[in-house]
Short mmCIF file of C-alpha atoms in Angstrom, two decimals:
data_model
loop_
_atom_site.label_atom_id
_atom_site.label_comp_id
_atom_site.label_asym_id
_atom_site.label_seq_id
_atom_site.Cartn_x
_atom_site.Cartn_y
_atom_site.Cartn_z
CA UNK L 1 0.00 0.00 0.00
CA UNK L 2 1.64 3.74 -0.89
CA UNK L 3 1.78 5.60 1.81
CA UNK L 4 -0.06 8.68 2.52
CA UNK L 5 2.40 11.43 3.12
CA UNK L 6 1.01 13.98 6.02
CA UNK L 7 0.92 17.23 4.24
CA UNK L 8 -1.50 15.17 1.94
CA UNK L 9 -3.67 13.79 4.97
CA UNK L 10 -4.01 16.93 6.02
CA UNK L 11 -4.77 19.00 3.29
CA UNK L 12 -8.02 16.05 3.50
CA UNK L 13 -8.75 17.18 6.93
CA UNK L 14 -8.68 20.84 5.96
CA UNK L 15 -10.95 20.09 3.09
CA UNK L 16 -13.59 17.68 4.88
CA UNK L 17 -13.98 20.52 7.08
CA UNK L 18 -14.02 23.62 5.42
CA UNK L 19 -12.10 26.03 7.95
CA UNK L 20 -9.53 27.99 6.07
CA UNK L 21 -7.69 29.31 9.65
CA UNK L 22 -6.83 25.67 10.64
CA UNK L 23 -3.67 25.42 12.21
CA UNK L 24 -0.88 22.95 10.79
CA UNK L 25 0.35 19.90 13.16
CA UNK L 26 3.70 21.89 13.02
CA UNK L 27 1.86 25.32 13.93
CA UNK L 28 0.66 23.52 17.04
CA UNK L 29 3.45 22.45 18.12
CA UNK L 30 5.61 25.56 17.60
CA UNK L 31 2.90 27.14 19.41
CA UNK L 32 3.04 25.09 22.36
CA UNK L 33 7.09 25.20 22.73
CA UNK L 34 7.06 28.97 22.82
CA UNK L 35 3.63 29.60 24.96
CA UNK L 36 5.17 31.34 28.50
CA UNK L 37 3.21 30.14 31.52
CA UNK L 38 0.38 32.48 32.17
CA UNK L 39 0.62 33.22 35.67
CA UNK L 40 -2.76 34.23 36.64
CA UNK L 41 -4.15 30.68 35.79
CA UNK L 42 -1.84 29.11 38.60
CA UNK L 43 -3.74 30.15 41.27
CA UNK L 44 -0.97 29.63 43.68
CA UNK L 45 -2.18 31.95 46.24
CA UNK L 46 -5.50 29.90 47.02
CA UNK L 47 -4.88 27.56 50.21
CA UNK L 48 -6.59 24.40 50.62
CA UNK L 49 -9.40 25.97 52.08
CA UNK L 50 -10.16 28.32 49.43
CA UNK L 51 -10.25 25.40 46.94
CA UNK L 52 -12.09 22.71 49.11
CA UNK L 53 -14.81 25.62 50.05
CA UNK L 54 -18.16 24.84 49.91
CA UNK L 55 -19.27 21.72 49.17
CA UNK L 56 -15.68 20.64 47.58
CA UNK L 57 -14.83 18.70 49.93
CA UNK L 58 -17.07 15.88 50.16
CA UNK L 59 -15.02 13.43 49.15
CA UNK L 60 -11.91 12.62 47.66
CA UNK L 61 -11.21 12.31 44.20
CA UNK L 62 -7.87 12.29 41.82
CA UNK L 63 -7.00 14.84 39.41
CA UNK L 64 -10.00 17.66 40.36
CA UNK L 65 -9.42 20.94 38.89
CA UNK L 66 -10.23 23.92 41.58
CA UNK L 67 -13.37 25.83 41.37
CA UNK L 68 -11.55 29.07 41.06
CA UNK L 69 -10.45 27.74 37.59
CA UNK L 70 -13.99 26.80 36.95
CA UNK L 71 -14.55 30.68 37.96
CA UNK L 72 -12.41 32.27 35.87
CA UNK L 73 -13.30 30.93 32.81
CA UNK L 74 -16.76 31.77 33.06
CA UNK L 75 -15.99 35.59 34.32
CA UNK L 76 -14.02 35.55 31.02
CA UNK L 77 -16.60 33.94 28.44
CA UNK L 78 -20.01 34.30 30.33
CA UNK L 79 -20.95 37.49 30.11
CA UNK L 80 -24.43 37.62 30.40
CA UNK L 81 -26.79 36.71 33.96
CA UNK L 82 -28.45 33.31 32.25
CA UNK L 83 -26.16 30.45 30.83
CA UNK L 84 -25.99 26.97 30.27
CA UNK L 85 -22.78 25.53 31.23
CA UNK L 86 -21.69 21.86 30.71
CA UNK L 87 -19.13 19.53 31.34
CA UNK L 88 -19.24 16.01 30.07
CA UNK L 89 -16.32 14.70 32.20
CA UNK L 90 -18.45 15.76 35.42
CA UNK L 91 -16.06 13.43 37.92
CA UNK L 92 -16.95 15.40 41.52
CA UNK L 93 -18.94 18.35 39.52
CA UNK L 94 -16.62 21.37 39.83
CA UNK L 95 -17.73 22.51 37.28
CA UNK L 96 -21.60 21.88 38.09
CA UNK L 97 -21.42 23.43 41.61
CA UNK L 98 -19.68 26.59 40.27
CA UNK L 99 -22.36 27.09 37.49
CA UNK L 100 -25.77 26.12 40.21
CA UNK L 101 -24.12 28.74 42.64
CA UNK L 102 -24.48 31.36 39.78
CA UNK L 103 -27.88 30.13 38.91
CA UNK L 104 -26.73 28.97 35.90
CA UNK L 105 -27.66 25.79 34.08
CA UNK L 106 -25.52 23.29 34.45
CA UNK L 107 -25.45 19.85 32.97
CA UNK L 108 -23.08 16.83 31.88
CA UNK L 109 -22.15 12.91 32.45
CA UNK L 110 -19.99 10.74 34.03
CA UNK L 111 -19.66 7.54 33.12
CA UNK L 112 -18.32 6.19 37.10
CA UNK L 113 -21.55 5.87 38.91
CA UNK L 114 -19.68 6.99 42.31
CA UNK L 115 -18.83 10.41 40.28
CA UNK L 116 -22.73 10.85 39.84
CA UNK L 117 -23.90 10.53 43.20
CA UNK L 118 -20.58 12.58 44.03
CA UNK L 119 -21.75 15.88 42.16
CA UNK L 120 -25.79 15.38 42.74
CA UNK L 121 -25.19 15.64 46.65
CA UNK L 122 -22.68 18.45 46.27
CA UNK L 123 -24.98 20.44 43.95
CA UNK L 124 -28.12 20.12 46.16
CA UNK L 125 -28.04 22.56 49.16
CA UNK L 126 -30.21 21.27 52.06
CA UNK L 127 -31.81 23.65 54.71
CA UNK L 128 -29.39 23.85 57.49
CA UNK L 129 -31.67 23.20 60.61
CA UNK L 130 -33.41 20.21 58.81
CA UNK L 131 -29.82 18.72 57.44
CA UNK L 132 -28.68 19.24 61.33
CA UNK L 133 -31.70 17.34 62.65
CA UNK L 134 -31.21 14.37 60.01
CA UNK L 135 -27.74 14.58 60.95
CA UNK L 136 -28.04 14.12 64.95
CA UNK L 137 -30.46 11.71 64.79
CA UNK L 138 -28.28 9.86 62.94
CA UNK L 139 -25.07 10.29 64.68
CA UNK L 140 -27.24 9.03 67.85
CA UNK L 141 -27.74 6.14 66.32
CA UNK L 142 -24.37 5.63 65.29
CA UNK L 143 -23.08 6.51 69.16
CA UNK L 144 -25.86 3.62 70.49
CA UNK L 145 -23.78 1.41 68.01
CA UNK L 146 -20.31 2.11 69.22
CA UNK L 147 -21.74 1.58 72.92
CA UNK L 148 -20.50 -1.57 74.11
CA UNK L 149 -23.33 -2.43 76.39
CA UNK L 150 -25.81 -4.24 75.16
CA UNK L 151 -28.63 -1.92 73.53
CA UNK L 152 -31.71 -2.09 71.11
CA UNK L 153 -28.68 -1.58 68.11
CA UNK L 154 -26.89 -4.63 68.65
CA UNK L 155 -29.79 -6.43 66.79
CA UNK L 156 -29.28 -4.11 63.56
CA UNK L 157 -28.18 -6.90 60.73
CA UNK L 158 -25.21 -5.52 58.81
CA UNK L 159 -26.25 -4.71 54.95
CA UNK L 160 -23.05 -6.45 53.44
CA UNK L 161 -23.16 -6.90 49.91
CA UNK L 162 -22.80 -10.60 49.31
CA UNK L 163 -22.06 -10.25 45.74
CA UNK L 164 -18.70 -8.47 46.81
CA UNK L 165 -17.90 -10.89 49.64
CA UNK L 166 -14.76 -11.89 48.56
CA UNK L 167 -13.65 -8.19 47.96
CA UNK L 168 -14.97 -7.09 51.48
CA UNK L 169 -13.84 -9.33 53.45
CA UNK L 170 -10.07 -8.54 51.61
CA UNK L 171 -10.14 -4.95 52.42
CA UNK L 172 -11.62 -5.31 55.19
CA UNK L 173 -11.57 -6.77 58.98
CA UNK L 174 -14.28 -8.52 60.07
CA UNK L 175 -15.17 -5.62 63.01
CA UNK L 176 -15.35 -3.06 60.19
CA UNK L 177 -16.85 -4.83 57.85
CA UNK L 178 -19.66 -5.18 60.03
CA UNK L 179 -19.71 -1.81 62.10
CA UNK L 180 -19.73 -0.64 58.12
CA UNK L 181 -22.74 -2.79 57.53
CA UNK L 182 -24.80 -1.66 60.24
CA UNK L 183 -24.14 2.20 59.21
CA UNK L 184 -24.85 1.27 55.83
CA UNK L 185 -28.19 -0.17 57.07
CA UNK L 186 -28.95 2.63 59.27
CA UNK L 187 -28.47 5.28 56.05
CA UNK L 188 -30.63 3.35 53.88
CA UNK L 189 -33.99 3.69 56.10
CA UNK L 190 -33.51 7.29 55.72
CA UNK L 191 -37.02 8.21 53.87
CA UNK L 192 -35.66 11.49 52.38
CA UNK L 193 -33.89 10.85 49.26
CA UNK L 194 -31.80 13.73 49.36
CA UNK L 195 -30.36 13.46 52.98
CA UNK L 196 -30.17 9.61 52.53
CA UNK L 197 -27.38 10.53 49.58
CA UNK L 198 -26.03 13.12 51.85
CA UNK L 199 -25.41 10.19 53.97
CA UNK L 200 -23.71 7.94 51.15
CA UNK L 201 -21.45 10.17 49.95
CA UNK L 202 -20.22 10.41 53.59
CA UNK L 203 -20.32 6.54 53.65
CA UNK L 204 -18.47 6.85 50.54
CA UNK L 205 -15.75 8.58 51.50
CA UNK L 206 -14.37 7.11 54.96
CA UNK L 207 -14.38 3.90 53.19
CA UNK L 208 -10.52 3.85 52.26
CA UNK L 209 -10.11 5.27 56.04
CA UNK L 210 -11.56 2.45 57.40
CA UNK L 211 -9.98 -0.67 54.90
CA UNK L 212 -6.12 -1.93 54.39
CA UNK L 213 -6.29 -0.18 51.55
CA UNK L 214 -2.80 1.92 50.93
CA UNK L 215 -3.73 5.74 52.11
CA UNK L 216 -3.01 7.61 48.80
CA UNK L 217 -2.88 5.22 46.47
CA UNK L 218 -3.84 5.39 43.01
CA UNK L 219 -4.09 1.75 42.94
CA UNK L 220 -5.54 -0.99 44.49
CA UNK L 221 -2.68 -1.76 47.14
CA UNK L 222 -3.38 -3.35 50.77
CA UNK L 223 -1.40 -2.11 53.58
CA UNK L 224 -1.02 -5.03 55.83
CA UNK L 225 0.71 -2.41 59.15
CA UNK L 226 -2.27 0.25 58.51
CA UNK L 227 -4.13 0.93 61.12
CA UNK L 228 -8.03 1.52 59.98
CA UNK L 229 -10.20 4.11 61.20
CA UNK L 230 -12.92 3.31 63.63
CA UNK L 231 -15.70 3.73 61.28
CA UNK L 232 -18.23 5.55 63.87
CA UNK L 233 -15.62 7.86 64.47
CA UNK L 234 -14.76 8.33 60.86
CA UNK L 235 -18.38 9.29 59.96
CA UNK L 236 -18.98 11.65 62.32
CA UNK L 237 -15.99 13.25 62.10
CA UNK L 238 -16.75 13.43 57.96
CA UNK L 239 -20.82 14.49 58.33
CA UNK L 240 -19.79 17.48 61.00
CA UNK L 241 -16.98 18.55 58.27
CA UNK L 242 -19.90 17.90 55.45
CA UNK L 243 -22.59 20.24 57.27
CA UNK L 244 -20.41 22.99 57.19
CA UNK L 245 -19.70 22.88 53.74
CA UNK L 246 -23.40 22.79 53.41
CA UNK L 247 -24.00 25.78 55.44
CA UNK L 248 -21.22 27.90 53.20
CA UNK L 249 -22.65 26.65 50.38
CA UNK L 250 -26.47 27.36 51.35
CA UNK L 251 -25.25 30.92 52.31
CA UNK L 252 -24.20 31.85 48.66
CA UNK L 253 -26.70 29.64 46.34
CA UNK L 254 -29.53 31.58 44.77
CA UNK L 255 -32.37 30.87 47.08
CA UNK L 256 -34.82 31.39 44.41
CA UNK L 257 -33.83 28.17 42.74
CA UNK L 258 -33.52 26.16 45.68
CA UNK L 259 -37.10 24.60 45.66
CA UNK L 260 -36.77 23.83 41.74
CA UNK L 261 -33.06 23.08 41.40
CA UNK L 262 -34.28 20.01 39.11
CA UNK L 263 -34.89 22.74 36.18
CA UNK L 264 -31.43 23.81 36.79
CA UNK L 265 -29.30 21.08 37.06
CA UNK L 266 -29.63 18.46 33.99
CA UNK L 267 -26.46 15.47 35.04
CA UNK L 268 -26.54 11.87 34.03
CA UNK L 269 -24.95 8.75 34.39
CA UNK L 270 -23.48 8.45 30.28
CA UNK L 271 -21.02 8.32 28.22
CA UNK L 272 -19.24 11.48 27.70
CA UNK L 273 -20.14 11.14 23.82
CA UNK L 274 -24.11 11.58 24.47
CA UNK L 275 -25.01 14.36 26.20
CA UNK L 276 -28.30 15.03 27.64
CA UNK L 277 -29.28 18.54 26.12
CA UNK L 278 -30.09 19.63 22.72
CA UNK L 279 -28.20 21.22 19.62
CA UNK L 280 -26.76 24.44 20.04
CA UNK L 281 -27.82 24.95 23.75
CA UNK L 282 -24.92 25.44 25.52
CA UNK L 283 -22.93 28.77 26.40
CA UNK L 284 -19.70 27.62 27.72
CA UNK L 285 -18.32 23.82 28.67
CA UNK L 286 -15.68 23.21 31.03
CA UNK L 287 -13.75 19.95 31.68
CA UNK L 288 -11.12 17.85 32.43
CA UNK L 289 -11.17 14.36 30.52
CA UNK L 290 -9.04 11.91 31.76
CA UNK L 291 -5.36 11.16 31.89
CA UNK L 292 -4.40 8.30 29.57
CA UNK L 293 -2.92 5.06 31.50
CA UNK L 294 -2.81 7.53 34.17
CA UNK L 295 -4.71 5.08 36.63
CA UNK L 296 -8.57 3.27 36.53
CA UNK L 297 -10.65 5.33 38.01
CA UNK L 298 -12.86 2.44 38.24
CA UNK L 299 -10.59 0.41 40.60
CA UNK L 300 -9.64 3.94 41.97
CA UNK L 301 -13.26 3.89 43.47
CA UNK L 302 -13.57 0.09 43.53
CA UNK L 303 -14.57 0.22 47.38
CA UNK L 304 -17.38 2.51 46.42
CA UNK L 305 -18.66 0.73 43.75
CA UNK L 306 -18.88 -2.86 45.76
CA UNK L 307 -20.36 -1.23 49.03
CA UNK L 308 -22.96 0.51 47.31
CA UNK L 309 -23.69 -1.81 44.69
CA UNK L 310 -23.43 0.29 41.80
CA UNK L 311 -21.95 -2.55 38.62
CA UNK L 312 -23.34 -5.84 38.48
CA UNK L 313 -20.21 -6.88 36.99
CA UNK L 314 -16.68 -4.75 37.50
CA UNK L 315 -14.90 -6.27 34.64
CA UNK L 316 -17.53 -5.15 32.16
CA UNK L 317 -18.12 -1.57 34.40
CA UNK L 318 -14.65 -1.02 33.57
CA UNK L 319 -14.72 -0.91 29.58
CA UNK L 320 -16.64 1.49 29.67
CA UNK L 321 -14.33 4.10 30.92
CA UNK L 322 -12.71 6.48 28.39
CA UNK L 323 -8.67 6.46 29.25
CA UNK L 324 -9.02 2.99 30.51
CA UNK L 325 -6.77 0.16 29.58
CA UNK L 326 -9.86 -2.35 28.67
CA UNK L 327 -10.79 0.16 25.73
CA UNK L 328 -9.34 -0.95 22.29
CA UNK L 329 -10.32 -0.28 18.90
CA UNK L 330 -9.28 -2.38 15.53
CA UNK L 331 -9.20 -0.92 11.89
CA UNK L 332 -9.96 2.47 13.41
CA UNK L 333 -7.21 5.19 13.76
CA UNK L 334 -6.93 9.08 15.36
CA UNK L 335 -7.49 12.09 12.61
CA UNK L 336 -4.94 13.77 14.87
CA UNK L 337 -1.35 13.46 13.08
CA UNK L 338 -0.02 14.46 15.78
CA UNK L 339 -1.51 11.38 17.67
CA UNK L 340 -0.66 9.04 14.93
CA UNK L 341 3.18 9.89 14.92
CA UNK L 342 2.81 9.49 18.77
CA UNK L 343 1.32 6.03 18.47
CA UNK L 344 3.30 5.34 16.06
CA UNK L 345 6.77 6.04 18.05
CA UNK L 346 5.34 4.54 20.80
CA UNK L 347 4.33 0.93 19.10
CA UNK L 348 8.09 0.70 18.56
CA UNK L 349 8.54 0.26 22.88
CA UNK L 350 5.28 -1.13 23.66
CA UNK L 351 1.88 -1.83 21.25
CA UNK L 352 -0.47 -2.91 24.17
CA UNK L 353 0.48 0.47 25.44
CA UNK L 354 0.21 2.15 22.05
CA UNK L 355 -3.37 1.19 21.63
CA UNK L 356 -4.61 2.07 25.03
CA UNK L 357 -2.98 5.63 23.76
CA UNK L 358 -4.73 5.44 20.44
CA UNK L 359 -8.33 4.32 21.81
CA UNK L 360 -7.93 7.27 24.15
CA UNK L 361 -7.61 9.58 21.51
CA UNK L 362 -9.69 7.93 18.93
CA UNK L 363 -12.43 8.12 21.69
CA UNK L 364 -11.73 12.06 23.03
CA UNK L 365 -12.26 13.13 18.93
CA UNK L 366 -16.06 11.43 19.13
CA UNK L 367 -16.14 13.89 22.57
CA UNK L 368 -15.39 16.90 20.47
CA UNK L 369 -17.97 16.21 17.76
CA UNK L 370 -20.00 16.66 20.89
CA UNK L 371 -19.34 19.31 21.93
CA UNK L 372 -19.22 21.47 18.82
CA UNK L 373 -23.00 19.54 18.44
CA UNK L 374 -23.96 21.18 21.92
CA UNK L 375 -22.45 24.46 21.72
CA UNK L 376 -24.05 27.62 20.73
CA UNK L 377 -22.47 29.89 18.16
CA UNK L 378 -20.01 32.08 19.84
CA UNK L 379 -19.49 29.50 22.59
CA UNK L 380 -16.46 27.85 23.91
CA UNK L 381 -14.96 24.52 25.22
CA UNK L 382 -12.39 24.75 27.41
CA UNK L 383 -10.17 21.36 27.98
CA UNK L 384 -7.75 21.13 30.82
CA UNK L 385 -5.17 18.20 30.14
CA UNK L 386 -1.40 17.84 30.86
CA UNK L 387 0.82 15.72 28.86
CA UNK L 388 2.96 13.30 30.27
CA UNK L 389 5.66 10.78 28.62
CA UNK L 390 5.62 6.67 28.37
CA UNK L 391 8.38 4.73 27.40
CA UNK L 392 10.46 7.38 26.82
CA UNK L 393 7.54 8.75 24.40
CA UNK L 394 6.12 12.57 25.30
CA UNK L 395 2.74 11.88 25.03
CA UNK L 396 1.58 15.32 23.93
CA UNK L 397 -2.56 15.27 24.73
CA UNK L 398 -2.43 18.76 24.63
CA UNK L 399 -1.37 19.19 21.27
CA UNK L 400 -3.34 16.46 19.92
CA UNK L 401 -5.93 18.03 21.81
CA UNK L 402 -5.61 21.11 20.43
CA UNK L 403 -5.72 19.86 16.18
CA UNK L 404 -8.15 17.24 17.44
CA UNK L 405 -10.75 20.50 18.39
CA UNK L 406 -10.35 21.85 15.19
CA UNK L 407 -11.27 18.73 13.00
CA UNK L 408 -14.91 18.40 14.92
CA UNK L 409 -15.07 22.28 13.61
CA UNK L 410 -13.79 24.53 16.13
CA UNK L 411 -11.18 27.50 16.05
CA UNK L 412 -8.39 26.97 18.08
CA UNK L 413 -9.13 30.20 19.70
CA UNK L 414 -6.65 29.99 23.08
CA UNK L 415 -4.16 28.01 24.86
CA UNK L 416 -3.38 28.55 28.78
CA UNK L 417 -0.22 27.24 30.07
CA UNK L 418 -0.79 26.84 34.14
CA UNK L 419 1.52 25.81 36.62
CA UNK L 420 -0.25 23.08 39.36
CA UNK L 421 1.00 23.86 42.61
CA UNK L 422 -1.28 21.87 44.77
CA UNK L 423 -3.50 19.70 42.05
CA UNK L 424 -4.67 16.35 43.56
CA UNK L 425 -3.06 14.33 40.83
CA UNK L 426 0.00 11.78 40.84
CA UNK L 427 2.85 13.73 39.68
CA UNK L 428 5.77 11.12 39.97
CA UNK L 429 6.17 8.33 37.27
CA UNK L 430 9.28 5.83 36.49
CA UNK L 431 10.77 6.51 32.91
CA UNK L 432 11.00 2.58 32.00
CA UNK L 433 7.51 1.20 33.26
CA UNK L 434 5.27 4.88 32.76
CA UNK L 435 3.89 3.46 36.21
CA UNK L 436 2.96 6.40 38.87
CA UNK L 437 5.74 5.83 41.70
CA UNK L 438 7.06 7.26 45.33
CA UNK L 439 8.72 10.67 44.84
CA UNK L 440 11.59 8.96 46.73
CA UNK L 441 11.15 6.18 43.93
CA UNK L 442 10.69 8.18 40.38
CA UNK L 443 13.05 10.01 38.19
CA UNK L 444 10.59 12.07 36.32
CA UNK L 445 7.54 14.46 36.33
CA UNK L 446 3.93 13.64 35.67
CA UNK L 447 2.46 16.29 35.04
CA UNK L 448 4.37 19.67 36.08
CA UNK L 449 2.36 22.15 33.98
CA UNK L 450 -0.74 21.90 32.56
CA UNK L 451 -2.73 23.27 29.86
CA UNK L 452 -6.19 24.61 28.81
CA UNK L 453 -7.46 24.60 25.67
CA UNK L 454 -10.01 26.74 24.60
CA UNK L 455 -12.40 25.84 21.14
CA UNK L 456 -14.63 28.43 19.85
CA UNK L 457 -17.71 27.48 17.32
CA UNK L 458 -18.00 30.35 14.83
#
């Protein structure tokens, strides 16, 4: 077969899609080796309690962009009072709770269950007497259960998922495992929908607290000297840290929305390629997709998903995760040259690598065509990535990002170059393996800058 030369291939792309201000694969790149850091985007100033404000601190979860990000991208292209604002890589809804607390419109997907229940409680304000009530009278519960007397609790059955036995009883000991149970049990005869999700997300997150599982790992690691959290302890300690976020949060949000927040807030448990508004309805979408090989966010949240039931099958959950190793695609390749000659370089060290790398992007373009389908005219997508390197490859998502936008139809209309002083991301990898590692352990950066990249439909 002759091969295609790239100028060729992309004088195609150019053609198929009519823009005439398309920048060249070279023109990217350039671009990207001479952008300075824009300092204003680092946000380095902020501390942790300026960026977990709110409701932001729920629960944990990798790779979360800040809300003042979120912020300052819609002071800069929202103009007007009323906007729709969407982000189909939702994870813990930074984006969502930014654009509620405006009044805006916010919707988008995630395709980890965990993620959805994640941004639904954050995004709901609850009156704070009524949460406080629901909240003591289940924390005196909870205190009857860590009594050691005999009492009228001692004959609440544990709710253990026996599906997930085998997985349980790994992670955890046999005391938590049941003192989790009866919690878990107490939360679900909670008749109010809302507070009982309050309650799970809370459940949620001091479930890593209170397992073997490795404190701040990315992976799925037991830690046979750990120490687990009392679980009774744990949850009270997270719901009196969760009710006032609430109470911040309640402070600022429009109260004139409150009692119909379901016509504001449109999010969904999807695919990141199907979102759940129509054509050209959208002012402004920001996101962050995920990292490639960066880690599974499915096993990431694997204690999550078993406790609460949320995937009848995790093998099978798993494939459907964009970035994820399971995803693979045959006789199928990126429009991106940029990608390609990335792939390419890196089937030469590793081709089970290579395609995770090439799914990823194949499946980010069909996000694109999305989101130019969404947008309004004069509207912008906004794409926070960082690139990384594998096997001695630089895997440059940015730049593929950046020609990638402009083949679904978009200008390339800005790139931000942002430092990430305190991002909640892995930043350590080894050079051989591409494997996240100790500091102490790795000889190169993850991800020491990051960029955004900004779309605009004309």
């Amino acid at each position: 077969m002759k091969e295609v030369s790239t100028e060729t291939l992309f004088k195609k792309r150019i053609d198929n899609i009519g823009l005439k201000t398309i920048k060249t694969p070279e023109d990217i790149i350039l671009q990207f080796n001479t952008k300075e850091i824009d300092v204003d985007w680092s946000f380095a100033k902020y501390k942790p309690s300026d960026t977990g404000k709110w409701t932001h601190g729920y629960h944990r979860y990798p790779a979360k962009f800040i809300p003042q990000l979120v912020e300052k991208l819609i002071d800069e292209y929202v103009p007007q009072k009323c906007a729709h604002i969407n982000d189909p890589f939702m994870g813990c809804g930074t984006t969502i709770v930014t654009a509620v607390s405006r009044g805006f419109k916010a919707s988008g997907t995630d395709i980890n269950k965990i993620a959805y229940l994640i941004t639904k409680v954050k995004s709901t304000p609850i009156e704070p007497e009524y949460l406080n009530k629901k909240i003591e009278q289940l924390l005196f519960k909870i205190e009857l259960l860590n009594e050691t007397q005999m009492n009228l609790y001692d004959k609440v059955e544990p709710l253990i998922p026996q599906k997930y036995i085998d997985k349980i009883n790994y992670w955890f000991s046999e005391k938590a495992k049941n003192d989790l149970g009866k919690i878990l049990r107490l939360i679900y005869e909670e008749d109010d929908r809302i507070i009982r999700d309050f309650f799970l997300v809370a459940f949620s997150h001091i479930l890593k607290n209170c397992s073997m599982w490795l404190q701040g790992s990315t992976k799925p690691t037991k830690d046979f000297k750990k120490r687990p959290t009392n679980p009774y302890i744990a949850l009270r300690r997270h719901l009196v840290k969760m009710y006032k976020g609430n109470n911040d949060f309640y402070k600022v949000f429009p109260h004139n929305i409150i009692k119909n927040i379901d016509d504001y807030l449109n999010i969904k448990v999807g695919d990141a390629k199907e979102q759940p508004v129509s054509d050209n309805s959208v002012d402004l979408i920001v996101t962050s997709s995920p990292y490639v090989t960066s880690y599974e966010y499915a096993d990431l949240h694997q204690l999550s998903t078993i406790w609460l039931e949320l995937a009848d099958d995790l093998t099978e959950y798993k494939r459907n995760f964009i970035g994820t190793s399971y995803r693979r695609y045959e006789n199928k390749e990126p429009k991106s040259l940029i990608a390609r000659d990335i792939i390419n370089k890196l089937s030469e060290k590793s081709n089970k690598i290579a395609k995770e790398v090439e799914s990823f992007f194949i499946d980010m373009e069909e996000v694109f065509d999305e989101s130019f389908r969404i947008l309004k005219k004069g509207g912008r997508c906004c794409y926070v990535i960082g690139n990384t390197r594998l096997r001695g490859v630089d895997i440059l998502n940015a730049e593929v990002f950046a020609e990638s936008l402009q083949y679904s139809g978009f200008k390339l209309d800005r790139i931000i170059k942002r430092e990430i002083p305190s991002k909640i991301l892995p930043q350590k990898r080894d050079k051989k393996t591409g494997r996240f590692a100790r500091n102490d352990e790795a000889d190169t950066e993850a991800y020491p800058i990051e960029y955004i990249i900004v779309g605009l439909k004309e």
